[in-house]
Amino acid sequence: MAKHKLAVALLATSFLTGAASAATLDVAMDTSPAGLDPHLVTAFNSVLIVQSNIYQGLTDTTAGLQVVPNLADSWEISADGLTYTFKLHAGVTFHDGSTFDAEDVAASIRRVQSTEIASPLASRISPITGIEVLDPLTVRFTLNAPFAPLLSSLAGIAIVPAEAETNKEALQQVPVGTGPFKFAEWQPNGFISLVKFDGYREAGKPHVDEVKFHFVPEAATRQVGLASGEYDMLPSIDPATALQLQGQPGITVHQTRDLGYTLVGMNVTRGPLGDARVREAVNMLLDRQEIIDGALFGSGVPGGPLSPALVDWALPTSEYACYTQNVDGAKALLAAAGVTGPVKIVMKVLPRQDTRDIAQVVQQQLAAGGFEVELVNQEIGQFVTNVFKYDDAGLNALLDTGRNVTDPAARKAAYDAAQRQLACTGPIAHIAYGALSTATGPNVSGFEINPLGRLTSLVDVTLAK
Amino acid sequence: MNTRFLIGRLIDLSFVLLGVSILVFLMIRLIPGDAVAIMLGANTEITPDRIAELRDRLGLDDPLVVQYGHWLWRALHGDLGTSIWTGRPVLNEISVAIWPTVELAALSVLVGAGLSIPIGAFMAQARGGAAEVAVRVGAIAGLTIPSFWLGIVSIFLVAKLLPGVSALGYVPFTENPLGNLQRMVLPVIALSLPMLANLSRLVRSAMLDALGQDYVRTARAKGASRRRVVYRHALRNALIPFVTSVGVSVGYLLGGAIVVEQVFAIPGLGRLVLGAISERNYPLVQATILVITATFVLVNFAVDLLYAAIDPRVTN
């Protein structure tokens, strides 16, 4: 009997290369932002999109963390440190076509400070008590106390059009700024597209026509997408991904020291952790280099309370005696604190690969001193409710001095003392400062990584495709 | 089809939806962590006043029963609430996200169910032959390979073999039909393969069963061609379990779509509901799951109607 063969229809697939349109920089990131209002967003990805690209501040911070002019051309600070007078850049327009002037600056500051808007940035400029518009291009802030970090804080305060002052909704969906890129389209969970702002104040910039932020939750997909040229840039990738991408042809991994940190926080109201000697013992049990090698693939440096990226401020870790692993010393401290027998501790861990790896190494190291550490995964939503409950009058005084004194040497002395106190007996055993990595594809040139994690240099990026 | 049957099924549907809404309502509130803590974030100035104000605005301080009652009352009036994060009505958010999922699922059913009939029929006829064994091994592989793995590997292969081809993300069909279909190819393969494998095996065994029946022998004896016997007589009888299975598969397909959307960066319902769960966006989770449940129930309702069309003996 003749066998009948059935033709199996295969799905006809037509793969066509997407029509090459204007130069689009495709950026892939993990999650979609909830909103784009620069005074309300806190999520890292939202800040990444809006800061420097859509919005600008009066000042800016460079990759070397120096404060430079941005929307303000220059400024004068009174001798007592209480008044700041800013001269604004002339001829700047917002994306909606309106002209930028001192009223917009005043409205933006008031907006951040308003309780109605409830901006999380409010504390950064809380000492500003008076805002005076002297002429359309001059604005003066009066402070109730000297506030040394003001100029660098202002880099993070986006200037929005004065009309938006009391509007809590509009900018979340359609941002309007003075930056090199203007908002074009938002496909929820898909992408956010920014296009070149033709009216940008620096002629000839930006060089690319469009920046498209794609939201790609799967890490492997982002990685393959970069390798295949589907995406041009992966901002803020984790150490394992950076290591894998480093060797691949055409891919550049840009790295800088991260200002963010990994730490073991201790609730000082819980059992033996309330004793400063026990906290010091915890520090002495840790071998930070081992953690970096084992869990961060060697990309990181041990650090204290301040990031080593803050070269002018952070003390070297050699200044902290407790940073040298010393199991016997730790045991002696525990004995002095009256702690005997195994100490049971619950450690809450964010369920991210790198933090979980760190936690396991820490668990081992603390075991040498008699700590029985139980690791419990906790999602971010609940993790943020964990607290240290540390309150120390001496430390508060030092921090107040640091904020209020404008003499650099005196500030440095105050922060040095605060670091020494916090490093060994504070509520946090600081572990390491990792590297901040951004990977770019073969077509991208002119990108410079910023240690704050912001994409400040997209304005200078050129694409060869 | 009589109206009593229809009304009965609609009443069933409303009970299912009510039950699911209660379950989802309780479950999402049992997950540790709450929307307020996530919304305020770690670096916000959290004052007890702000927390209280926000909780009050979101109605999170009322007893669960009262919260559910409020939700149900509004839902019955067509208002499924507004997204906690964006402030937009959840139905708006769903109406945007539903299309990529509908397209993905529909194409996958088309491919999975459509191809399973000829493949299954082939396997039944060629039983024992080398070709059949090869296809059967393929079917078992299709059943066991997880979609996410297949997805990632296929993205990788396309990236290597066809550089410059856009296989990720989503563009609406109305905007760019070719680009839309091009991006659908890999996700549809990843999503439909398990269904295709499962249904092919089912068609095969149902066909074998049917081909062994007396009426097949009778049909052959009266001179009907083999082709006619296979497709007119045997297949028709094999279709009842097939259609049931397609209905059930749609449920798995919707579950699988969540994973596939994640891998291929498709902004569909799966992404929406996953994001909503991690943000504790209660109204959005609630509404999205209800929509998914309703779809599943309605598909199986349609399957019941199909029985009657296939087999005249099944009427009521």
Short mmCIF file of C-alpha atoms in Angstrom, two decimals, chain A residues 1 3-9 11 13-18 30 34 42 118 120 123 173 185 187-191 215-218 220-221 224-225 228 230-231 379-382 384-385, chain B residues 31-33 37-38 42-45 50 85-86 88 96 111 115 118-119 121-122 125 152 155-156 159 162 164-168 170 172 178 182 185 226 231 262-263 265 267 271-272 280:
data_model
loop_
_atom_site.label_atom_id
_atom_site.label_comp_id
_atom_site.label_asym_id
_atom_site.label_seq_id
_atom_site.Cartn_x
_atom_site.Cartn_y
_atom_site.Cartn_z
CA MET A 1 0.00 0.00 0.00
CA LYS A 3 2.09 5.54 1.91
CA HIS A 4 0.53 8.91 1.85
CA LYS A 5 2.80 11.66 2.74
CA LEU A 6 1.31 14.75 4.20
CA ALA A 7 2.94 17.97 3.37
CA VAL A 8 3.81 19.79 6.51
CA ALA A 9 3.25 23.43 5.99
CA LEU A 11 5.33 28.91 8.79
CA THR A 13 8.81 33.68 7.68
CA SER A 14 9.93 36.81 6.06
CA PHE A 15 12.82 38.34 7.86
CA LEU A 16 13.50 41.76 6.54
CA THR A 17 15.95 44.19 7.91
CA GLY A 18 14.12 47.08 9.53
CA ASP A 30 15.18 46.46 32.76
CA ALA A 34 6.29 54.90 36.63
CA THR A 42 12.91 58.33 42.58
CA ALA A 118 5.83 66.52 48.20
CA PRO A 120 11.57 63.66 47.63
CA SER A 123 15.64 68.11 51.67
CA GLN A 173 3.33 61.80 31.32
CA GLU A 185 6.42 58.85 22.63
CA GLN A 187 4.62 52.85 24.72
CA PRO A 188 3.86 51.50 28.22
CA ASN A 189 6.21 48.61 29.05
CA GLY A 190 7.60 48.98 25.53
CA PHE A 191 9.77 52.04 25.10
CA PHE A 215 12.24 48.18 28.53
CA VAL A 216 13.60 44.66 28.38
CA PRO A 217 13.11 42.73 31.62
CA GLU A 218 15.18 39.69 30.72
CA ALA A 220 19.90 37.55 28.69
CA THR A 221 17.76 39.28 26.08
CA VAL A 224 22.09 39.20 23.20
CA GLY A 225 20.38 42.32 21.87
CA SER A 228 23.36 41.55 17.72
CA GLU A 230 19.49 45.51 18.24
CA TYR A 231 20.54 47.75 21.13
CA GLU A 379 11.57 41.62 48.19
CA ILE A 380 12.38 45.28 47.72
CA GLY A 381 8.90 46.36 48.82
CA GLN A 382 9.45 44.91 52.24
CA VAL A 384 12.91 49.13 52.41
CA THR A 385 11.06 48.91 55.72
CA ILE B 31 2.15 39.11 49.85
CA PRO B 32 4.51 40.83 52.27
CA GLY B 33 5.29 44.47 51.58
CA ALA B 37 6.26 51.58 51.23
CA ILE B 38 7.16 50.92 47.62
CA ALA B 42 13.78 54.22 50.29
CA ASN B 43 15.17 57.68 49.70
CA THR B 44 12.01 59.68 50.28
CA GLU B 45 11.44 61.66 53.39
CA ARG B 50 2.67 61.12 54.62
CA TRP B 85 1.03 54.46 40.15
CA THR B 86 -0.07 56.24 37.02
CA ARG B 88 -4.99 56.19 34.82
CA VAL B 96 -3.28 49.08 25.53
CA VAL B 111 0.15 27.60 14.55
CA LEU B 115 -0.18 22.28 12.46
CA PRO B 118 -1.62 17.23 9.81
CA ILE B 119 1.32 16.24 12.01
CA ALA B 121 -2.62 12.50 11.31
CA PHE B 122 0.74 11.77 9.73
CA GLN B 125 -0.78 6.74 9.61
CA ILE B 152 16.66 32.94 24.50
CA ILE B 155 17.16 35.14 19.89
CA PHE B 156 20.80 34.18 20.09
CA ALA B 159 21.46 37.39 16.26
CA LEU B 162 20.81 36.97 10.64
CA GLY B 164 20.62 43.23 11.63
CA VAL B 165 17.23 41.56 11.95
CA SER B 166 14.95 43.06 14.57
CA ALA B 167 13.53 40.20 16.58
CA LEU B 168 12.82 41.97 19.87
CA TYR B 170 6.79 45.07 19.53
CA PRO B 172 1.67 47.57 16.29
CA LEU B 178 5.93 43.62 8.26
CA GLN B 182 8.79 39.75 11.83
CA VAL B 185 7.91 34.87 14.53
CA ARG B 226 -8.15 6.29 2.29
CA TYR B 231 -10.25 13.21 7.00
CA GLN B 262 9.30 38.81 29.35
CA VAL B 263 11.97 37.20 27.17
CA ALA B 265 10.33 42.38 25.58
CA PRO B 267 4.58 45.00 26.19
CA ARG B 271 4.37 42.28 31.51
CA LEU B 272 1.54 44.42 32.85
CA ARG B 280 1.60 45.99 44.64
#
